[in-house]
Amino acid sequence: MKPESKSLLQPDNTAAAAVSAAWPVAAVLGIAAVLVLFVLYWQTAWSTVAIWRRSETFAHGFLIFPISIYLIWTRRHALAVLEPKADWRGLAVLAGLGFGWLLANLAGVLVVEQFALVAMIPTLVWTLLGLEVAWSIAFPLAFLFFAVPVGEALIPPMMEFTADFTVMALQLTGIPVYREGLFFTIPSGEWSVVEGCSGLRYLIASFTLGTLYGYLTYRSTARRIVFAALAVVVPIIANGLRAYMIVMIAHLSDMRLALGVDHYIYGWVFFGLVMLLLFWIGSFWREDEAPVPETERVGPGSGRRTAKLAPVFLAALAVGAIAPAYAAYLARLSTETPPVALNMPQPAAGWELASESVADWQPRYLGADALLARTYRKGDRRVALFIPYYTRQRQGAELINTQNLMVVQKHPVWSDIGESRRTIETAAGTLEIQQTRLRSPSQNLLVWHWNWLNGEHTLNPYAAKLLEAKAKLLQAPDDAAAVIIAAPYEDKPERAAMVLEEFARDMLRSIEASLETAARQ
């Protein structure tokens, strides 16, 4: 071997020294960029922390960032051999995330704001340090998304699954069950599936822990994905078993056990045992072989553009500041909410105003700028009309809000015993409505409602939020209202449905005219 060829096998001390010297500056700029990002989007960041503080379901969010930082620290030797290289392409993604945040902010969709903010962190890492570095710590960066308090949209279907599972298990046990929606009765007592019974808290805790456990225990991506999937499926099934177990304990003890505090203690103990069993079984397939050598490069680097860190750092901050700056500008334009005069829809097609009410019930819509409540009569048919109206929608005073309900959970009088969608024919064409059946000790009520957004109709909450964001972005009116009609019934709701359909067909034009008049003010 020639002497000069030996040098080819020696480490390039000059290159290694250059990489080592670049990291302190790159790390400082990266940390500074993330901190400035939190300052620019401080309202979104603070809203996330506020949810962690008040909700036990999302209290784990306080641990996510420390865990992610620790996981990055464990990768420090692998990162040390990678050269931090700024990548201008990340600025385009950062701008897109900023625009997404802006739309969510204008529409008041807090969870999308929070997702966009968290997504900006790995994007900043890619932009300032390069794709190789970002890929090397992909899991710690992705783990940050568990800090977003998301999942409440899963509560209704999970409540439905819990009710289905519990009722089926009781029937298989030989216990007769009478069910109405999320309420069911067995010989020993009455039960209902409420939000706390949905199992969302168990699911989020299981998926977070399961994903982290899979990353730390396995090396192959396939095993990690399979275990994370099990961490989703197992708590859903376990929650159904938990609900069935609680009902059975109460039933067999003549309703003395598994009520009150015992209800929650038994549930958490059972869930803890299930999770321990899941992790114990998963440990049999752990992969303890040596990881990929830390000196191995994790991605191609020769064909990528590089740039000085400082200019990209300043450019990233400038791009990140555009969205909150424009949101603040639009907010200053609409600081005052003008008064709304919502006129009563004029009676039509034989319907007349009635003085008596249909029921001692009213929907809950928070922050409405105007609320109309009237009763109409046609012969022996009576219909209650409610219209909560919003102008210049804002957080806490908006049409699409999870807190806007026909009836709240655990209402002292009324219970929601079923919801469905249906399409009806009106003079203006087809109209999709949401149907809700309500029950009280003395009365049944069939409720229909649909949404009106400055002349357009939609029950899709995402489409409604996009319409709201579009209006605000273009500085156009964003008036919106819910049209809610209700009729009583005895045993079957079909008679009330016929009455409501007739009322909608006869009165829709009058209702629309009232809404359009309010919007033009």
Short mmCIF file of C-alpha atoms in Angstrom, two decimals:
data_model
loop_
_atom_site.label_atom_id
_atom_site.label_comp_id
_atom_site.label_asym_id
_atom_site.label_seq_id
_atom_site.Cartn_x
_atom_site.Cartn_y
_atom_site.Cartn_z
CA MET A 1 0.00 0.00 0.00
CA LYS A 2 1.32 3.40 -0.93
CA PRO A 3 1.84 5.87 1.90
CA GLU A 4 -0.46 8.43 0.33
CA SER A 5 -3.33 5.94 0.12
CA LYS A 6 -3.20 5.45 3.88
CA SER A 7 -4.35 9.00 4.37
CA LEU A 8 -7.58 8.14 2.66
CA LEU A 9 -8.47 5.89 5.57
CA GLN A 10 -7.77 8.51 8.22
CA PRO A 11 -10.55 10.70 9.57
CA ASP A 12 -10.73 14.16 8.08
CA ASN A 13 -9.84 16.10 11.19
CA THR A 14 -10.26 19.42 9.42
CA ALA A 15 -13.81 18.61 8.29
CA ALA A 16 -14.70 17.16 11.69
CA ALA A 17 -13.40 20.27 13.41
CA ALA A 18 -15.45 22.46 11.08
CA VAL A 19 -18.62 20.47 11.86
CA SER A 20 -17.89 20.63 15.58
CA ALA A 21 -17.36 24.39 15.43
CA ALA A 22 -20.60 24.95 13.48
CA TRP A 23 -22.84 23.24 16.04
CA PRO A 24 -22.74 25.79 18.90
CA VAL A 25 -23.86 28.59 16.60
CA ALA A 26 -26.46 26.36 14.91
CA ALA A 27 -27.85 25.17 18.24
CA VAL A 28 -28.12 28.70 19.62
CA LEU A 29 -29.88 29.96 16.50
CA GLY A 30 -32.24 26.98 16.50
CA ILE A 31 -33.23 27.45 20.15
CA ALA A 32 -33.57 31.20 19.64
CA ALA A 33 -35.82 30.67 16.62
CA VAL A 34 -38.15 28.39 18.58
CA LEU A 35 -38.31 30.86 21.48
CA VAL A 36 -39.09 33.75 19.13
CA LEU A 37 -41.75 31.57 17.52
CA PHE A 38 -43.46 31.15 20.88
CA VAL A 39 -43.31 34.91 21.42
CA LEU A 40 -44.86 35.62 18.01
CA TYR A 41 -47.63 33.11 18.59
CA TRP A 42 -47.88 33.60 22.34
CA GLN A 43 -51.68 33.54 22.43
CA THR A 44 -51.79 30.13 20.76
CA ALA A 45 -49.00 28.82 23.01
CA TRP A 46 -50.70 30.14 26.12
CA SER A 47 -54.05 28.66 25.11
CA THR A 48 -52.37 25.26 24.89
CA VAL A 49 -50.89 25.59 28.37
CA ALA A 50 -54.24 26.77 29.73
CA ILE A 51 -55.91 23.59 28.46
CA TRP A 52 -53.14 21.47 30.04
CA ARG A 53 -53.82 23.20 33.35
CA ARG A 54 -57.61 22.82 33.44
CA SER A 55 -58.08 19.41 31.80
CA GLU A 56 -56.92 16.14 33.31
CA THR A 57 -57.26 14.57 29.86
CA PHE A 58 -54.47 16.76 28.47
CA ALA A 59 -52.36 17.34 31.58
CA HIS A 60 -49.68 15.09 30.06
CA GLY A 61 -48.86 18.01 27.75
CA PHE A 62 -46.54 19.44 30.42
CA LEU A 63 -44.27 16.39 29.97
CA ILE A 64 -44.12 16.30 26.17
CA PHE A 65 -41.52 19.03 25.60
CA PRO A 66 -39.15 17.79 28.36
CA ILE A 67 -39.38 14.24 26.97
CA SER A 68 -38.71 15.47 23.43
CA ILE A 69 -35.69 17.47 24.60
CA TYR A 70 -34.34 14.42 26.44
CA LEU A 71 -34.80 12.23 23.35
CA ILE A 72 -32.90 14.80 21.27
CA TRP A 73 -30.14 14.82 23.89
CA THR A 74 -29.78 11.05 23.59
CA ARG A 75 -29.11 11.58 19.86
CA ARG A 76 -26.35 14.13 20.45
CA HIS A 77 -23.52 11.82 19.29
CA ALA A 78 -25.33 11.04 16.04
CA LEU A 79 -26.01 14.75 15.50
CA ALA A 80 -22.36 15.69 16.17
CA VAL A 81 -21.18 14.04 12.93
CA LEU A 82 -23.82 15.80 10.82
CA GLU A 83 -23.08 19.22 9.45
CA PRO A 84 -25.85 21.76 10.13
CA LYS A 85 -26.75 23.23 6.75
CA ALA A 86 -29.53 25.74 6.31
CA ASP A 87 -32.16 24.83 3.73
CA TRP A 88 -34.11 27.62 2.07
CA ARG A 89 -36.87 25.19 0.98
CA GLY A 90 -38.20 25.04 4.51
CA LEU A 91 -39.28 28.68 4.27
CA ALA A 92 -42.03 27.74 1.81
CA VAL A 93 -43.42 25.15 4.23
CA LEU A 94 -43.13 27.65 7.08
CA ALA A 95 -45.13 30.18 5.06
CA GLY A 96 -47.79 27.56 4.32
CA LEU A 97 -48.09 26.70 8.02
CA GLY A 98 -48.38 30.37 8.84
CA PHE A 99 -51.22 30.74 6.34
CA GLY A 100 -52.93 27.69 7.84
CA TRP A 101 -52.56 29.22 11.28
CA LEU A 102 -54.04 32.48 10.00
CA LEU A 103 -57.12 30.75 8.57
CA ALA A 104 -57.60 28.83 11.83
CA ASN A 105 -57.18 32.01 13.85
CA LEU A 106 -59.75 33.87 11.77
CA ALA A 107 -62.21 30.98 12.04
CA GLY A 108 -61.55 30.46 15.75
CA VAL A 109 -60.40 26.83 15.33
CA LEU A 110 -57.97 26.69 18.22
CA VAL A 111 -56.79 23.12 17.72
CA VAL A 112 -55.67 23.86 14.15
CA GLU A 113 -53.81 26.93 15.40
CA GLN A 114 -52.02 24.73 17.92
CA PHE A 115 -51.17 22.07 15.36
CA ALA A 116 -49.79 24.69 12.99
CA LEU A 117 -47.64 26.18 15.75
CA VAL A 118 -46.18 22.81 16.74
CA ALA A 119 -45.57 21.91 13.08
CA MET A 120 -43.49 25.07 12.72
CA ILE A 121 -40.91 23.68 15.18
CA PRO A 122 -39.67 20.75 13.03
CA THR A 123 -39.97 23.03 10.01
CA LEU A 124 -37.63 25.51 11.68
CA VAL A 125 -35.19 22.69 12.46
CA TRP A 126 -35.25 21.65 8.81
CA THR A 127 -34.83 25.24 7.62
CA LEU A 128 -31.99 26.19 9.94
CA LEU A 129 -30.14 22.89 10.38
CA GLY A 130 -30.99 20.92 7.28
CA LEU A 131 -33.00 17.87 6.32
CA GLU A 132 -30.38 15.39 7.57
CA VAL A 133 -30.45 16.83 11.06
CA ALA A 134 -34.25 17.00 11.12
CA TRP A 135 -34.51 13.38 9.93
CA SER A 136 -32.03 12.23 12.55
CA ILE A 137 -34.34 13.51 15.31
CA ALA A 138 -37.61 12.90 13.46
CA PHE A 139 -39.29 11.01 16.31
CA PRO A 140 -38.50 13.56 19.07
CA LEU A 141 -39.81 16.29 16.78
CA ALA A 142 -42.93 14.31 15.85
CA PHE A 143 -43.52 13.50 19.52
CA LEU A 144 -44.17 17.21 20.09
CA PHE A 145 -47.58 16.82 18.41
CA PHE A 146 -48.78 14.94 21.49
CA ALA A 147 -48.65 18.31 23.25
CA VAL A 148 -51.64 19.49 21.19
CA PRO A 149 -54.86 18.99 23.18
CA VAL A 150 -56.81 17.25 20.45
CA GLY A 151 -59.34 14.45 20.41
CA GLU A 152 -62.61 15.90 21.69
CA ALA A 153 -64.19 15.26 18.29
CA LEU A 154 -63.82 11.55 19.08
CA ILE A 155 -66.00 11.77 22.18
CA PRO A 156 -69.44 11.23 20.47
CA PRO A 157 -68.42 8.12 18.45
CA MET A 158 -66.52 6.69 21.42
CA MET A 159 -69.56 7.23 23.66
CA GLU A 160 -71.68 5.44 21.07
CA PHE A 161 -69.21 2.53 20.92
CA THR A 162 -69.13 2.27 24.72
CA ALA A 163 -72.93 2.14 24.84
CA ASP A 164 -73.06 -0.48 22.06
CA PHE A 165 -70.39 -2.61 23.72
CA THR A 166 -71.93 -2.42 27.19
CA VAL A 167 -75.45 -3.19 26.04
CA MET A 168 -74.27 -6.10 23.88
CA ALA A 169 -72.19 -7.52 26.76
CA LEU A 170 -75.13 -7.22 29.16
CA GLN A 171 -77.43 -8.98 26.72
CA LEU A 172 -74.88 -11.76 26.21
CA THR A 173 -74.78 -12.11 29.99
CA GLY A 174 -78.54 -12.65 29.99
CA ILE A 175 -79.56 -9.30 31.48
CA PRO A 176 -82.52 -7.60 29.73
CA VAL A 177 -81.74 -4.07 28.54
CA TYR A 178 -83.95 -1.26 27.27
CA ARG A 179 -81.95 1.39 25.41
CA GLU A 180 -82.68 4.90 24.14
CA GLY A 181 -79.64 6.54 22.60
CA LEU A 182 -76.94 6.67 25.26
CA PHE A 183 -79.38 5.80 28.04
CA PHE A 184 -80.22 2.24 29.00
CA THR A 185 -82.16 0.55 31.75
CA ILE A 186 -81.60 -2.86 33.38
CA PRO A 187 -83.69 -4.45 36.17
CA SER A 188 -81.45 -3.01 38.89
CA GLY A 189 -81.34 0.61 37.68
CA GLU A 190 -80.81 3.21 34.98
CA TRP A 191 -77.49 4.10 33.35
CA SER A 192 -76.20 6.63 30.84
CA VAL A 193 -72.97 6.99 28.92
CA VAL A 194 -71.60 10.50 29.48
CA GLU A 195 -68.42 12.17 28.23
CA GLY A 196 -66.33 10.76 31.08
CA CYS A 197 -67.35 7.26 29.97
CA SER A 198 -66.15 7.74 26.39
CA GLY A 199 -62.65 6.51 27.21
CA LEU A 200 -60.93 9.43 25.48
CA ARG A 201 -58.69 10.01 28.50
CA TYR A 202 -57.57 6.37 28.43
CA LEU A 203 -57.05 6.45 24.67
CA ILE A 204 -54.86 9.57 24.70
CA ALA A 205 -52.78 8.31 27.63
CA SER A 206 -52.37 4.89 26.03
CA PHE A 207 -51.43 6.19 22.58
CA THR A 208 -48.90 8.67 24.00
CA LEU A 209 -47.24 6.08 26.25
CA GLY A 210 -47.49 3.35 23.64
CA THR A 211 -45.82 5.43 20.95
CA LEU A 212 -42.98 6.38 23.30
CA TYR A 213 -42.63 2.79 24.51
CA GLY A 214 -42.46 1.51 20.94
CA TYR A 215 -39.73 4.01 20.02
CA LEU A 216 -37.61 3.12 23.05
CA THR A 217 -38.19 -0.64 22.87
CA TYR A 218 -38.05 -1.46 19.15
CA ARG A 219 -35.68 -0.63 16.32
CA SER A 220 -37.78 -1.57 13.30
CA THR A 221 -40.41 0.89 12.07
CA ALA A 222 -42.92 -1.92 11.50
CA ARG A 223 -42.86 -3.04 15.14
CA ARG A 224 -43.18 0.53 16.34
CA ILE A 225 -46.22 1.12 14.14
CA VAL A 226 -47.86 -2.16 15.19
CA PHE A 227 -47.39 -1.40 18.88
CA ALA A 228 -48.71 2.15 18.46
CA ALA A 229 -51.78 0.70 16.69
CA LEU A 230 -52.31 -1.72 19.58
CA ALA A 231 -52.05 1.22 21.97
CA VAL A 232 -55.11 2.64 20.15
CA VAL A 233 -57.20 -0.51 19.81
CA VAL A 234 -56.58 -1.98 23.28
CA PRO A 235 -57.83 1.02 25.35
CA ILE A 236 -60.99 1.30 23.23
CA ILE A 237 -61.86 -2.36 23.89
CA ALA A 238 -60.69 -2.04 27.49
CA ASN A 239 -62.97 0.94 28.05
CA GLY A 240 -65.94 -1.09 26.85
CA LEU A 241 -64.98 -3.86 29.27
CA ARG A 242 -64.50 -1.28 32.03
CA ALA A 243 -68.01 0.12 31.49
CA TYR A 244 -69.52 -3.38 31.44
CA MET A 245 -67.58 -4.34 34.58
CA ILE A 246 -68.81 -1.26 36.48
CA VAL A 247 -72.44 -1.91 35.52
CA MET A 248 -72.13 -5.57 36.52
CA ILE A 249 -70.52 -4.76 39.90
CA ALA A 250 -73.34 -2.32 40.64
CA HIS A 251 -75.98 -4.76 39.41
CA LEU A 252 -74.67 -7.68 41.46
CA SER A 253 -74.28 -5.51 44.59
CA ASP A 254 -77.82 -4.09 44.38
CA MET A 255 -76.41 -0.70 43.32
CA ARG A 256 -74.19 -0.33 46.37
CA LEU A 257 -70.77 -0.58 44.65
CA ALA A 258 -69.17 1.00 41.57
CA LEU A 259 -71.07 4.25 42.05
CA GLY A 260 -69.67 7.71 42.78
CA VAL A 261 -65.94 7.72 43.49
CA ASP A 262 -65.77 3.91 43.23
CA HIS A 263 -66.88 4.29 39.61
CA TYR A 264 -63.67 6.13 38.72
CA ILE A 265 -61.34 4.17 41.00
CA TYR A 266 -62.36 0.82 39.50
CA GLY A 267 -62.04 2.27 36.02
CA TRP A 268 -58.50 3.59 36.47
CA VAL A 269 -57.32 0.45 38.29
CA PHE A 270 -58.66 -1.73 35.48
CA PHE A 271 -57.12 0.51 32.82
CA GLY A 272 -53.75 0.49 34.60
CA LEU A 273 -53.74 -3.31 34.70
CA VAL A 274 -54.60 -3.48 30.99
CA MET A 275 -51.76 -1.11 30.07
CA LEU A 276 -49.26 -3.02 32.23
CA LEU A 277 -50.34 -6.22 30.50
CA LEU A 278 -49.91 -4.58 27.08
CA PHE A 279 -46.37 -3.35 27.89
CA TRP A 280 -45.45 -6.71 29.42
CA ILE A 281 -46.55 -8.60 26.31
CA GLY A 282 -44.77 -6.06 24.10
CA SER A 283 -41.53 -6.63 25.99
CA PHE A 284 -41.25 -10.18 24.57
CA TRP A 285 -40.55 -8.71 21.12
CA ARG A 286 -38.15 -6.00 22.21
CA GLU A 287 -35.10 -5.45 20.01
CA ASP A 288 -31.91 -5.06 22.01
CA GLU A 289 -29.44 -5.37 19.18
CA ALA A 290 -27.02 -2.52 18.71
CA PRO A 291 -28.52 0.51 17.00
CA VAL A 292 -27.30 1.88 13.73
CA PRO A 293 -23.78 3.30 14.22
CA GLU A 294 -24.02 6.94 15.16
CA THR A 295 -21.35 7.90 12.66
CA GLU A 296 -23.49 6.72 9.76
CA ARG A 297 -25.07 9.49 7.78
CA VAL A 298 -28.85 9.34 7.65
CA GLY A 299 -29.55 11.07 4.39
CA PRO A 300 -28.08 12.43 1.19
CA GLY A 301 -26.37 15.75 1.54
CA SER A 302 -24.26 16.38 -1.50
CA GLY A 303 -26.99 17.59 -3.79
CA ARG A 304 -28.71 19.98 -1.43
CA ARG A 305 -28.34 23.72 -1.45
CA THR A 306 -26.64 25.18 1.56
CA ALA A 307 -26.71 28.65 2.95
CA LYS A 308 -25.33 30.69 5.78
CA LEU A 309 -27.32 30.21 8.96
CA ALA A 310 -27.79 33.85 9.95
CA PRO A 311 -29.61 35.03 6.77
CA VAL A 312 -31.93 32.01 6.87
CA PHE A 313 -32.55 32.60 10.58
CA LEU A 314 -33.67 36.17 9.89
CA ALA A 315 -35.72 35.09 6.87
CA ALA A 316 -37.47 32.39 8.92
CA LEU A 317 -38.40 34.88 11.62
CA ALA A 318 -39.71 37.31 9.00
CA VAL A 319 -41.83 34.62 7.34
CA GLY A 320 -43.11 33.40 10.71
CA ALA A 321 -44.12 36.92 11.76
CA ILE A 322 -46.36 37.59 8.74
CA ALA A 323 -49.40 35.58 9.89
CA PRO A 324 -49.70 36.95 13.46
CA ALA A 325 -49.05 40.47 12.19
CA TYR A 326 -51.87 40.25 9.64
CA ALA A 327 -54.18 38.64 12.21
CA ALA A 328 -53.51 41.55 14.58
CA TYR A 329 -54.23 44.01 11.74
CA LEU A 330 -57.60 42.37 10.98
CA ALA A 331 -58.46 42.26 14.69
CA ARG A 332 -57.99 46.02 14.97
CA LEU A 333 -60.44 46.55 12.11
CA SER A 334 -63.28 44.79 13.95
CA THR A 335 -62.92 45.76 17.59
CA GLU A 336 -66.59 46.69 17.96
CA THR A 337 -69.61 44.47 17.36
CA PRO A 338 -72.55 46.45 16.01
CA PRO A 339 -76.00 45.86 17.52
CA VAL A 340 -78.23 43.40 15.65
CA ALA A 341 -81.96 43.82 15.12
CA LEU A 342 -83.28 40.35 14.35
CA ASN A 343 -86.89 40.77 13.25
CA MET A 344 -89.50 38.10 13.82
CA PRO A 345 -90.17 36.00 10.66
CA GLN A 346 -93.59 36.96 9.35
CA PRO A 347 -96.23 34.21 9.59
CA ALA A 348 -97.04 32.51 6.28
CA ALA A 349 -99.20 29.74 4.79
CA GLY A 350 -101.65 29.71 7.70
CA TRP A 351 -99.11 29.73 10.52
CA GLU A 352 -99.82 32.22 13.30
CA LEU A 353 -97.94 33.47 16.32
CA ALA A 354 -98.88 31.74 19.55
CA SER A 355 -98.43 33.02 23.08
CA GLU A 356 -97.90 29.66 24.79
CA SER A 357 -94.59 27.85 24.59
CA VAL A 358 -94.09 24.37 23.17
CA ALA A 359 -91.89 23.12 26.01
CA ASP A 360 -89.84 24.31 28.94
CA TRP A 361 -86.68 23.91 26.89
CA GLN A 362 -84.24 26.11 25.02
CA PRO A 363 -81.04 25.27 23.14
CA ARG A 364 -77.73 26.52 24.53
CA TYR A 365 -75.80 28.77 22.13
CA LEU A 366 -73.09 30.81 23.80
CA GLY A 367 -72.34 34.45 23.03
CA ALA A 368 -75.12 35.04 20.49
CA ASP A 369 -75.41 38.70 19.50
CA ALA A 370 -79.17 38.28 19.14
CA LEU A 371 -81.58 35.51 20.08
CA LEU A 372 -85.10 35.09 18.73
CA ALA A 373 -87.54 32.68 20.39
CA ARG A 374 -91.12 32.41 19.09
CA THR A 375 -93.92 29.85 18.96
CA TYR A 376 -96.09 29.36 15.85
CA ARG A 377 -99.43 27.58 15.57
CA LYS A 378 -101.40 26.14 12.66
CA GLY A 379 -104.56 24.40 13.77
CA ASP A 380 -103.56 21.95 16.48
CA ARG A 381 -99.89 21.94 15.39
CA ARG A 382 -97.33 23.94 17.36
CA VAL A 383 -93.70 24.64 16.51
CA ALA A 384 -91.07 26.48 18.55
CA LEU A 385 -88.56 28.57 16.59
CA PHE A 386 -85.18 29.60 17.99
CA ILE A 387 -82.60 31.65 16.08
CA PRO A 388 -79.27 32.49 17.77
CA TYR A 389 -77.59 35.08 15.53
CA TYR A 390 -73.89 35.99 15.38
CA THR A 391 -72.23 38.96 13.72
CA ARG A 392 -68.45 39.43 13.56
CA GLN A 393 -67.85 36.01 15.02
CA ARG A 394 -65.07 35.68 17.55
CA GLN A 395 -63.75 33.20 20.10
CA GLY A 396 -66.57 32.32 22.48
CA ALA A 397 -69.18 34.02 20.30
CA GLU A 398 -69.36 31.90 17.17
CA LEU A 399 -71.87 29.66 15.49
CA ILE A 400 -69.66 26.56 15.26
CA ASN A 401 -68.59 25.79 18.79
CA THR A 402 -68.53 22.47 20.63
CA GLN A 403 -70.26 24.20 23.54
CA ASN A 404 -73.32 25.06 21.42
CA LEU A 405 -75.73 22.21 22.14
CA MET A 406 -79.38 21.25 22.03
CA VAL A 407 -79.01 20.05 25.62
CA VAL A 408 -76.01 19.82 27.93
CA GLN A 409 -74.75 16.60 29.46
CA LYS A 410 -76.40 15.69 32.76
CA HIS A 411 -79.19 18.23 32.31
CA PRO A 412 -81.54 18.00 35.32
CA VAL A 413 -84.64 17.69 33.09
CA TRP A 414 -83.87 16.97 29.44
CA SER A 415 -81.87 14.14 27.85
CA ASP A 416 -80.58 13.70 24.30
CA ILE A 417 -81.75 10.22 23.22
CA GLY A 418 -80.62 10.23 19.60
CA GLU A 419 -79.34 12.30 16.68
CA SER A 420 -79.42 11.78 12.92
CA ARG A 421 -79.22 13.62 9.60
CA ARG A 422 -82.01 13.88 7.06
CA THR A 423 -82.82 15.83 3.91
CA ILE A 424 -86.12 17.65 3.41
CA GLU A 425 -87.75 19.40 0.48
CA THR A 426 -88.56 23.10 0.74
CA ALA A 427 -89.71 25.81 -1.63
CA ALA A 428 -86.06 26.80 -2.07
CA GLY A 429 -84.91 23.22 -2.79
CA THR A 430 -83.45 20.46 -0.66
CA LEU A 431 -82.18 21.26 2.81
CA GLU A 432 -80.05 19.03 5.03
CA ILE A 433 -80.98 19.19 8.70
CA GLN A 434 -79.78 17.69 11.97
CA GLN A 435 -82.48 15.87 13.91
CA THR A 436 -82.32 15.47 17.70
CA ARG A 437 -84.75 13.61 19.93
CA LEU A 438 -85.10 15.01 23.46
CA ARG A 439 -86.85 13.47 26.42
CA SER A 440 -87.99 14.79 29.79
CA PRO A 441 -90.04 13.07 32.50
CA SER A 442 -93.21 14.64 31.09
CA GLN A 443 -92.58 15.29 27.39
CA ASN A 444 -90.81 14.22 24.21
CA LEU A 445 -89.48 16.77 21.76
CA LEU A 446 -88.26 16.47 18.18
CA VAL A 447 -85.75 19.15 17.23
CA TRP A 448 -84.47 20.06 13.75
CA HIS A 449 -81.74 22.57 13.08
CA TRP A 450 -79.60 23.85 10.24
CA ASN A 451 -76.95 26.55 9.88
CA TRP A 452 -77.19 29.75 7.87
CA LEU A 453 -73.91 31.48 6.97
CA ASN A 454 -74.54 34.78 5.19
CA GLY A 455 -76.91 33.17 2.72
CA GLU A 456 -75.37 29.68 2.54
CA HIS A 457 -76.42 26.51 4.34
CA THR A 458 -74.17 23.78 5.69
CA LEU A 459 -74.11 21.37 8.60
CA ASN A 460 -70.48 20.53 7.96
CA PRO A 461 -68.52 22.30 10.73
CA TYR A 462 -65.31 22.34 8.66
CA ALA A 463 -67.03 23.92 5.66
CA ALA A 464 -68.65 26.46 7.99
CA LYS A 465 -65.30 27.39 9.51
CA LEU A 466 -63.73 27.76 6.06
CA LEU A 467 -66.55 30.10 5.03
CA GLU A 468 -66.00 32.13 8.18
CA ALA A 469 -62.23 32.30 7.61
CA LYS A 470 -62.72 33.28 3.96
CA ALA A 471 -65.08 36.11 4.91
CA LYS A 472 -62.70 37.50 7.52
CA LEU A 473 -59.67 37.16 5.27
CA LEU A 474 -61.43 39.15 2.55
CA GLN A 475 -62.89 41.55 5.15
CA ALA A 476 -66.43 40.56 4.14
CA PRO A 477 -69.44 40.06 6.47
CA ASP A 478 -69.36 36.79 8.38
CA ASP A 479 -72.88 36.84 9.85
CA ALA A 480 -74.18 33.40 10.80
CA ALA A 481 -77.14 31.86 12.60
CA ALA A 482 -78.64 28.56 13.60
CA VAL A 483 -82.27 27.94 12.72
CA ILE A 484 -83.80 25.59 15.30
CA ILE A 485 -87.38 24.31 15.20
CA ALA A 486 -88.99 21.92 17.67
CA ALA A 487 -92.30 20.08 18.00
CA PRO A 488 -93.64 17.77 20.74
CA TYR A 489 -94.66 14.14 20.19
CA GLU A 490 -96.13 11.29 22.22
CA ASP A 491 -94.73 7.86 21.39
CA LYS A 492 -93.26 8.07 17.90
CA PRO A 493 -91.54 11.10 16.36
CA GLU A 494 -92.95 10.64 12.82
CA ARG A 495 -95.93 12.90 13.51
CA ALA A 496 -93.68 15.67 14.81
CA ALA A 497 -91.40 15.22 11.79
CA MET A 498 -94.35 15.85 9.46
CA VAL A 499 -95.23 19.01 11.38
CA LEU A 500 -91.64 20.30 11.28
CA GLU A 501 -91.29 19.57 7.57
CA GLU A 502 -94.51 21.46 6.85
CA PHE A 503 -93.32 24.41 8.95
CA ALA A 504 -89.92 24.47 7.21
CA ARG A 505 -91.55 24.33 3.80
CA ASP A 506 -94.03 27.12 4.59
CA MET A 507 -91.83 29.42 6.66
CA LEU A 508 -88.33 29.05 5.18
CA ARG A 509 -88.60 32.09 2.89
CA SER A 510 -89.86 34.25 5.75
CA ILE A 511 -87.03 33.04 8.02
CA GLU A 512 -84.44 33.68 5.29
CA ALA A 513 -85.82 37.19 4.74
CA SER A 514 -85.46 37.96 8.44
CA LEU A 515 -81.83 36.74 8.46
CA GLU A 516 -80.92 38.64 5.29
CA THR A 517 -82.40 41.84 6.72
CA ALA A 518 -80.29 41.45 9.86
CA ALA A 519 -77.16 40.84 7.76
CA ARG A 520 -77.66 44.03 5.72
CA GLN A 521 -77.70 46.29 8.79
#
